Short mmCIF file of C-alpha atoms and ligand atoms in Angstrom, two decimals:
data_model
loop_
_atom_site.label_atom_id
_atom_site.label_comp_id
_atom_site.label_asym_id
_atom_site.label_seq_id
_atom_site.Cartn_x
_atom_site.Cartn_y
_atom_site.Cartn_z
CA MET V 1 137.35 -2.83 44.01
CA ASP V 2 136.30 0.01 46.11
CA TYR V 3 135.91 2.93 42.87
CA GLN V 4 135.23 6.56 43.50
CA THR V 5 134.96 7.94 40.35
CA ILE V 6 132.21 5.18 39.26
CA LEU V 7 129.39 2.90 40.59
CA TYR V 8 129.68 -0.60 39.68
CA SER V 9 127.14 -2.90 40.83
CA THR V 10 125.98 -6.79 39.24
CA GLU V 11 122.37 -8.07 39.18
CA ASN V 12 120.84 -10.59 36.95
CA GLY V 13 123.78 -11.59 34.87
CA THR V 14 123.79 -7.42 34.02
CA ALA V 15 126.81 -5.19 35.62
CA THR V 16 126.10 -1.59 35.66
CA LEU V 17 129.05 0.92 35.06
CA THR V 18 127.82 4.45 36.07
CA LEU V 19 129.93 7.23 35.48
CA SER V 20 129.86 9.62 38.74
CA ARG V 21 131.29 12.91 38.46
CA PRO V 22 127.87 14.29 38.09
CA GLN V 23 129.15 18.12 38.68
CA THR V 24 130.88 18.17 35.69
CA LEU V 25 128.38 15.97 33.43
CA ASN V 26 130.73 12.99 34.34
CA ALA V 27 133.97 14.70 32.61
CA PHE V 28 137.05 12.40 32.52
CA ASN V 29 139.62 12.61 35.06
CA ASP V 30 142.43 10.17 34.71
CA GLN V 31 141.25 8.22 37.79
CA MET V 32 138.26 7.77 35.80
CA ILE V 33 139.49 6.40 33.05
CA SER V 34 141.25 4.23 35.10
CA GLU V 35 138.69 3.33 37.08
CA ALA V 36 136.39 2.58 34.32
CA THR V 37 138.87 0.31 32.20
CA ASP V 38 139.57 -1.72 35.04
CA ALA V 39 135.19 -2.43 35.79
CA PHE V 40 135.39 -3.09 32.19
CA LYS V 41 137.95 -6.04 32.66
CA GLN V 42 136.38 -7.01 35.76
CA ALA V 43 133.24 -7.34 34.28
CA ASP V 44 134.90 -9.33 31.30
CA ARG V 45 136.56 -12.10 33.38
CA ASP V 46 133.07 -12.15 36.22
CA ALA V 47 131.42 -15.44 34.34
CA SER V 48 128.41 -14.40 36.14
CA VAL V 49 128.00 -11.12 33.72
CA ARG V 50 126.80 -11.82 30.53
CA CYS V 51 125.71 -7.77 29.72
CA ILE V 52 127.45 -4.60 30.44
CA THR V 53 125.37 -0.92 30.88
CA LEU V 54 127.66 1.81 30.73
CA THR V 55 125.55 5.49 31.71
CA GLY V 56 126.21 8.57 33.76
CA ALA V 57 125.00 9.61 36.49
CA GLY V 58 122.82 12.74 36.78
CA ARG V 59 121.94 14.88 33.33
CA GLY V 60 125.07 14.07 31.12
CA PHE V 61 126.18 10.91 29.75
CA SER V 62 130.18 12.30 29.77
CA SER V 63 131.31 16.01 28.83
CA GLY V 64 134.44 14.02 27.85
CA GLN V 65 138.21 15.29 28.99
CA ASP V 66 137.70 17.07 32.23
CA LEU V 67 139.15 20.87 31.18
CA ALA V 68 140.16 21.86 35.01
CA ASP V 69 142.54 18.70 34.48
CA THR V 70 143.78 20.12 31.19
CA GLN V 71 144.85 23.50 32.95
CA ASN V 72 147.33 22.21 35.70
CA ARG V 73 149.59 20.65 32.80
CA ASP V 74 153.39 21.43 32.53
CA ASP V 75 154.62 22.88 28.91
CA GLY V 76 156.36 19.62 27.89
CA PHE V 77 153.06 17.91 28.53
CA SER V 78 152.14 15.59 25.74
CA ILE V 79 148.45 14.92 24.87
CA GLY V 80 149.56 11.59 22.52
CA GLU V 81 151.10 10.28 25.78
CA HIS V 82 148.32 11.06 27.75
CA LEU V 83 145.85 9.25 24.89
CA ARG V 84 148.12 6.26 24.83
CA HIS V 85 147.82 5.69 28.36
CA GLY V 86 144.57 6.48 28.99
CA TYR V 87 141.79 6.76 26.74
CA HIS V 88 143.02 4.03 24.22
CA ARG V 89 143.26 1.56 26.95
CA LEU V 90 139.60 2.17 27.89
CA ILE V 91 138.72 2.19 24.25
CA LYS V 92 140.56 -1.28 23.26
CA GLN V 93 138.94 -3.07 26.65
CA MET V 94 135.82 -2.24 25.53
CA ILE V 95 136.09 -3.45 22.01
CA LYS V 96 137.61 -6.70 23.21
CA THR V 97 135.24 -7.38 26.16
CA GLU V 98 133.42 -10.18 24.62
CA LYS V 99 130.17 -8.81 25.93
CA PRO V 100 127.49 -6.75 25.12
CA ILE V 101 128.05 -3.55 26.22
CA ILE V 102 124.55 -1.17 26.10
CA GLY V 103 125.15 2.06 26.34
CA ALA V 104 122.46 4.05 28.12
CA ILE V 105 123.43 7.46 26.97
CA ASN V 106 121.06 9.60 28.97
CA GLY V 107 122.40 12.88 28.39
CA VAL V 108 125.10 14.79 26.58
CA ALA V 109 127.80 12.86 25.42
CA ALA V 110 131.05 15.09 24.31
CA GLY V 111 134.50 14.75 23.44
CA ALA V 112 136.08 11.63 24.33
CA GLY V 113 132.50 10.96 26.09
CA CYS V 114 131.09 10.35 22.53
CA GLY V 115 133.84 8.46 21.41
CA VAL V 116 133.45 6.19 24.89
CA ALA V 117 129.77 6.02 24.14
CA LEU V 118 130.66 5.04 20.21
CA ALA V 119 132.42 1.83 21.63
CA CYS V 120 129.87 0.65 23.29
CA ASP V 121 127.99 -1.95 21.03
CA PHE V 122 124.27 -1.22 21.31
CA ARG V 123 123.12 2.33 22.62
CA ILE V 124 120.19 3.37 23.82
CA ALA V 125 119.21 7.12 23.69
CA SER V 126 117.27 9.10 26.43
CA GLU V 127 114.98 11.88 24.25
CA LYS V 128 117.17 14.37 25.94
CA ALA V 129 120.44 12.85 24.87
CA THR V 130 122.94 14.87 22.57
CA PHE V 131 125.97 13.63 20.37
CA MET V 132 128.84 16.69 20.35
CA LEU V 133 132.09 16.22 18.89
CA ALA V 134 133.42 19.35 21.11
CA PHE V 135 136.93 19.21 19.57
CA SER V 136 137.02 21.78 17.49
CA LYS V 137 136.17 24.35 19.98
CA ILE V 138 139.34 23.81 21.90
CA GLY V 139 141.29 23.29 18.06
CA LEU V 140 141.78 19.28 18.81
CA ILE V 141 140.40 16.97 15.92
CA PRO V 142 138.31 14.27 17.35
CA ASP V 143 140.23 11.47 19.72
CA SER V 144 139.16 8.60 21.59
CA GLY V 145 138.82 6.44 18.11
CA LEU V 146 135.75 8.65 16.88
CA ASN V 147 137.85 9.16 13.37
CA TRP V 148 137.56 5.25 13.41
CA MET V 149 134.44 4.72 14.43
CA LEU V 150 132.11 7.35 13.71
CA PRO V 151 132.82 7.34 9.50
CA ARG V 152 132.14 3.72 10.08
CA LEU V 153 128.42 4.07 11.53
CA ILE V 154 127.19 7.31 9.58
CA GLY V 155 129.89 7.77 6.91
CA TYR V 156 131.96 10.44 6.33
CA ALA V 157 129.81 13.14 5.52
CA ARG V 158 128.18 13.30 8.50
CA ALA V 159 131.01 12.40 10.60
CA TYR V 160 132.86 14.90 9.04
CA GLN V 161 129.92 17.54 9.36
CA MET V 162 129.94 16.81 13.33
CA ALA V 163 134.10 17.59 13.53
CA LEU V 164 133.22 20.59 11.94
CA THR V 165 130.88 22.22 13.57
CA ALA V 166 131.09 21.19 17.15
CA GLU V 167 127.23 21.38 16.90
CA LYS V 168 124.77 18.72 19.36
CA LEU V 169 123.18 16.11 17.67
CA PRO V 170 119.78 15.81 19.11
CA ALA V 171 119.19 11.98 19.78
CA SER V 172 116.35 11.82 16.90
CA THR V 173 118.85 12.79 14.39
CA ALA V 174 121.19 10.48 15.99
CA LEU V 175 118.77 7.68 15.27
CA GLU V 176 117.73 8.85 12.05
CA TRP V 177 121.73 8.82 11.55
CA GLY V 178 121.93 5.31 12.61
CA LEU V 179 124.27 6.76 16.06
CA VAL V 180 121.92 5.12 18.05
CA ASN V 181 119.76 1.66 18.27
CA VAL V 182 117.20 2.97 20.14
CA VAL V 183 115.40 6.11 21.38
CA ALA V 184 112.97 6.38 24.66
CA PRO V 185 111.03 8.74 26.09
CA GLU V 186 113.06 10.67 29.10
CA VAL V 187 110.01 8.27 31.69
CA GLU V 188 110.55 5.31 29.99
CA PHE V 189 114.39 5.58 29.53
CA ALA V 190 115.19 2.80 32.62
CA ALA V 191 112.65 0.39 31.56
CA GLU V 192 113.88 0.26 28.13
CA VAL V 193 117.93 -0.36 28.91
CA GLN V 194 116.37 -2.70 31.56
CA LYS V 195 114.80 -4.78 29.00
CA TRP V 196 117.26 -5.06 26.75
CA ALA V 197 119.80 -5.78 29.49
CA THR V 198 117.61 -8.83 30.21
CA GLN V 199 117.45 -9.75 26.48
CA PHE V 200 120.80 -10.17 26.16
CA ALA V 201 121.77 -11.45 30.02
CA ASN V 202 119.53 -13.99 28.66
CA GLY V 203 120.95 -14.61 25.12
CA ALA V 204 123.72 -16.65 23.63
CA THR V 205 126.81 -14.74 25.53
CA ARG V 206 129.38 -16.56 24.32
CA ALA V 207 128.07 -16.22 20.38
CA PHE V 208 127.23 -12.42 21.15
CA GLY V 209 131.14 -12.16 22.34
CA LEU V 210 132.72 -14.16 19.38
CA THR V 211 130.15 -12.29 16.64
CA LYS V 212 131.75 -8.93 18.69
CA ARG V 213 134.90 -10.40 17.84
CA SER V 214 134.62 -11.08 13.98
CA MET V 215 132.78 -8.16 13.40
CA TYR V 216 135.20 -6.10 14.83
CA ARG V 217 138.29 -8.12 12.79
CA SER V 218 136.37 -8.11 9.23
CA PHE V 219 137.32 -4.19 9.29
CA ASP V 220 140.73 -5.58 8.49
CA MET V 221 139.95 -8.47 5.83
CA ASP V 222 138.95 -9.00 2.43
CA LEU V 223 135.45 -11.00 1.71
CA ASP V 224 137.93 -14.36 1.64
CA GLU V 225 139.69 -13.56 5.04
CA ALA V 226 136.41 -12.81 6.15
CA LEU V 227 134.65 -16.01 5.48
CA GLU V 228 137.47 -18.08 6.38
CA TYR V 229 137.52 -16.28 9.73
CA GLU V 230 134.03 -16.87 10.20
CA ALA V 231 134.34 -20.29 9.37
CA HIS V 232 136.97 -20.69 11.89
CA ILE V 233 134.73 -18.76 14.77
CA GLN V 234 131.92 -20.96 14.26
CA ASP V 235 134.04 -24.31 14.90
CA ILE V 236 134.46 -22.65 18.19
CA ALA V 237 130.35 -21.35 18.82
O1 T3D F 301 143.82 15.95 26.76
C1 T3D F 301 143.49 15.18 26.14
O2 T3D F 301 143.95 14.39 26.98
C2 T3D F 301 143.03 15.13 24.87
C3 T3D F 301 141.93 14.46 25.11
C4 T3D F 301 140.56 15.21 24.80
C5 T3D F 301 139.10 14.16 24.64
C6 T3D F 301 138.13 15.50 24.99
O3 T3D F 301 137.52 14.97 25.13
S1 T3D F 301 138.45 17.19 24.47
C7 T3D F 301 136.65 17.69 24.28
C8 T3D F 301 136.35 18.03 26.06
N1 T3D F 301 135.01 18.49 26.16
C9 T3D F 301 134.65 19.27 25.98
O4 T3D F 301 135.12 20.33 25.74
C10 T3D F 301 133.39 19.83 26.15
C11 T3D F 301 132.68 20.93 27.59
N2 T3D F 301 132.20 21.42 28.22
C12 T3D F 301 131.04 21.67 27.06
O5 T3D F 301 130.66 22.12 26.04
C13 T3D F 301 129.40 22.04 27.49
O6 T3D F 301 129.72 21.36 29.11
C14 T3D F 301 128.18 20.72 27.63
C15 T3D F 301 127.69 21.16 26.04
C16 T3D F 301 128.88 19.30 27.66
C17 T3D F 301 126.97 20.54 27.83
O7 T3D F 301 126.61 22.31 28.27
P1 T3D F 301 125.84 22.53 29.28
O8 T3D F 301 125.07 23.88 29.23
O9 T3D F 301 124.76 21.65 29.55
O10 T3D F 301 126.67 22.26 31.06
P2 T3D F 301 127.25 23.67 31.40
O11 T3D F 301 126.68 24.36 31.88
O12 T3D F 301 128.02 23.62 30.08
O13 T3D F 301 128.05 22.33 32.30
C18 T3D F 301 127.77 22.04 33.76
C19 T3D F 301 128.54 21.80 34.82
O14 T3D F 301 129.62 21.24 34.16
C20 T3D F 301 129.02 23.42 34.59
O15 T3D F 301 130.46 23.34 35.75
P3 T3D F 301 129.30 24.56 37.23
O16 T3D F 301 129.51 25.84 36.32
O17 T3D F 301 128.16 23.87 37.29
O18 T3D F 301 130.29 24.45 38.20
C21 T3D F 301 130.77 23.06 33.51
O19 T3D F 301 131.92 23.91 34.40
C22 T3D F 301 131.26 21.69 33.73
N3 T3D F 301 131.85 20.94 32.58
C23 T3D F 301 131.12 20.48 31.37
N4 T3D F 301 132.13 20.10 30.28
C24 T3D F 301 133.12 19.88 31.33
C25 T3D F 301 133.16 20.29 32.80
N5 T3D F 301 133.74 20.32 33.87
C26 T3D F 301 134.97 19.76 33.27
N6 T3D F 301 135.74 19.03 32.06
C27 T3D F 301 134.69 19.22 31.27
N7 T3D F 301 134.76 18.73 30.19
#
C-alpha cells in the first residue's frame, strides 16, 4: 500500500507505523486517519507481524486534529460525524488488533494524538514526551476514546485535572501516574523501543492477543462473566 502521510515497514516480526507530517507535529488530517487505520488492519492480517510499534516522525508524536483543516469546514459540518467516520474507526481498529501495539511516544501527544497514544497497549515515552488534553483550549471535550480510557488508566481525579488544565504532563509524571510503562532518556529511546518490540515479537503472539481481548471485554463484565470468559478463552489458547 502506498501511503503518503505515514511510513510503514516490517522487520523481524515487528511492523513500524510512523505518523509522518512532522511540519505539523504529525497532526491528523483525514488522509492520515484513514491510512493509519488501514495500516493497523494490514498489520493485524499479516501473520508475519507479531508486534506493532507506533511512533511519530520529527519532534512530535501527534498534535491531534489538524487545526488548519478545521478552518475550512462548512457551517453544517458535524464534528460528531467526523469522529464517527474517522477517529472511531482508528481507535476501534487498534483495540481489536490482537497483537501488542507499542506506543513509542517520542514527543508531544496532544488532543486526539493523546487518544491514539492511549489506544496503544504498552507505552514507552522519551524523556521529552508530554501528554496534553488540548481540547478545552478550543472549547471541546476530550474525544477519540479519552473519556473512556484515561479515567481507567489514571483515575477520574487526575483525568479530569488533565482535561481542565490542558497542561502538558511531563513523561516523568506520566510514569508516576501509570499513563506510560517506561520512560527512556532520548539517546536510549530507540534502543529501548527495539528491546521491547523484539521481546514481544518473540513471545506468545496468540496468547498476547487473546489476553488483550479478554482484558478489554472484562471492562463490561461482572466477576462471574469474566471468569467464564477466561475459561472459554483459555480453551482457545
Ligand atoms: O475536529 C474534530 O474532528 C474533532 C476532533 C478533535 C480532536 C483534537 O485533537 S482537538 C485538539 C487539536 N490539537 C490541539 O489543539 C493542539 C494544538 N497544538 C498545540 O497546542 C501546540 O502546537 C503543541 C502543544 C502540540 C506543541 O507546541 P510547540 O510549541 O512544541 O510547537 P508549535 O510551535 O506550537 O507547533 C509547531 C508547528 O506545528 C507549528 O507550525 P509552524 O508555525 O512551524 O508552521 C504549528 O502551527 C503546527 N501545529 C501544531 N499543532 C497543530 C499544528 N498544525 C495543525 N494542527 C495542529 N493540531
